[in-house]
Amino acid sequence: GASGRTWRRKQDRAGAALASNAISGDHRRYLALGGRGFLLGDGRLNYRRELIVEGYYTVHFWRGLFGSLVLQHINNPGYNRDRGP
């Protein structure tokens, strides 16, 4: 992340992250055949990699009081092209 010193708010912080997740071929085939798992498996899987972009800003208000704003966007949640935005 970045320190707020750059914009004269030394206790503020900002950051961003990118992630690209995949599952193994065996797991993909199991889910495509209608298998179910703890977090995945709601029918036939139309597989695509899960892509995540996230950003945050933490602001220091006063004497140890902080607040944060977090934004997150996920393409193909649950590795399923039929889900998501």
XYZ file of C-alpha atoms in Angstrom:
85
model
C 0.000 0.000 0.000
C 0.855 3.652 -0.139
C 1.456 5.904 2.835
C -0.513 9.123 3.178
C 2.708 11.073 3.662
C 2.696 11.726 -0.082
C -0.536 13.735 0.224
C 0.209 15.153 3.720
C -1.912 12.660 5.715
C 0.827 10.534 7.231
C -1.478 8.043 8.996
C -3.751 7.390 6.008
C -3.134 4.385 3.752
C -4.253 3.326 0.279
C -3.719 0.166 -1.698
C -4.862 -2.055 -4.525
C -4.678 -5.737 -5.386
C -5.236 -7.953 -8.407
C -5.832 -11.705 -8.328
C -6.476 -14.395 -10.904
C -7.619 -17.739 -9.472
C -8.129 -21.128 -11.083
C -9.086 -24.652 -10.024
C -7.523 -27.959 -11.038
C -8.712 -29.880 -14.074
C -10.083 -32.710 -11.919
C -12.053 -30.311 -9.738
C -13.330 -28.503 -12.843
C -14.566 -31.771 -14.403
C -16.261 -32.812 -11.136
C -18.171 -29.505 -10.970
C -18.983 -29.559 -14.712
C -20.676 -32.935 -14.210
C -22.921 -31.393 -11.546
C -20.772 -32.144 -8.498
C -21.093 -29.998 -5.413
C -18.511 -28.713 -2.985
C -18.351 -26.688 0.218
C -18.192 -23.340 -1.605
C -18.689 -24.285 -5.251
C -21.126 -26.349 -7.236
C -24.575 -25.099 -8.120
C -25.152 -27.156 -11.247
C -23.203 -27.442 -14.459
C -20.060 -25.329 -14.374
C -19.351 -22.966 -17.297
C -15.688 -22.617 -16.257
C -13.684 -19.402 -16.447
C -10.850 -18.098 -14.272
C -11.942 -15.918 -11.361
C -10.531 -12.382 -11.712
C -10.533 -9.983 -8.744
C -9.650 -6.278 -8.467
C -9.734 -4.582 -5.064
C -8.812 -1.160 -3.734
C -8.948 0.425 -0.285
C -8.419 3.719 1.488
C -8.000 4.007 5.260
C -8.398 7.447 6.799
C -7.210 8.491 10.265
C -9.939 10.594 11.859
C -8.691 11.247 15.379
C -6.607 9.581 18.151
C -6.676 5.982 16.981
C -10.033 6.275 15.210
C -9.814 5.061 11.614
C -12.320 4.370 8.853
C -11.925 2.438 5.623
C -13.555 2.240 2.235
C -13.036 -0.963 0.243
C -14.160 -1.578 -3.339
C -14.038 -5.041 -4.911
C -15.004 -6.334 -8.347
C -15.063 -10.054 -9.213
C -15.401 -11.462 -12.724
C -16.625 -15.064 -12.916
C -17.239 -15.605 -9.178
C -17.074 -19.259 -8.216
C -15.156 -19.913 -11.473
C -18.486 -19.792 -13.311
C -18.940 -17.586 -16.375
C -22.723 -17.707 -15.876
C -22.429 -15.839 -12.554
C -21.404 -12.363 -11.690
C -21.551 -8.901 -13.105
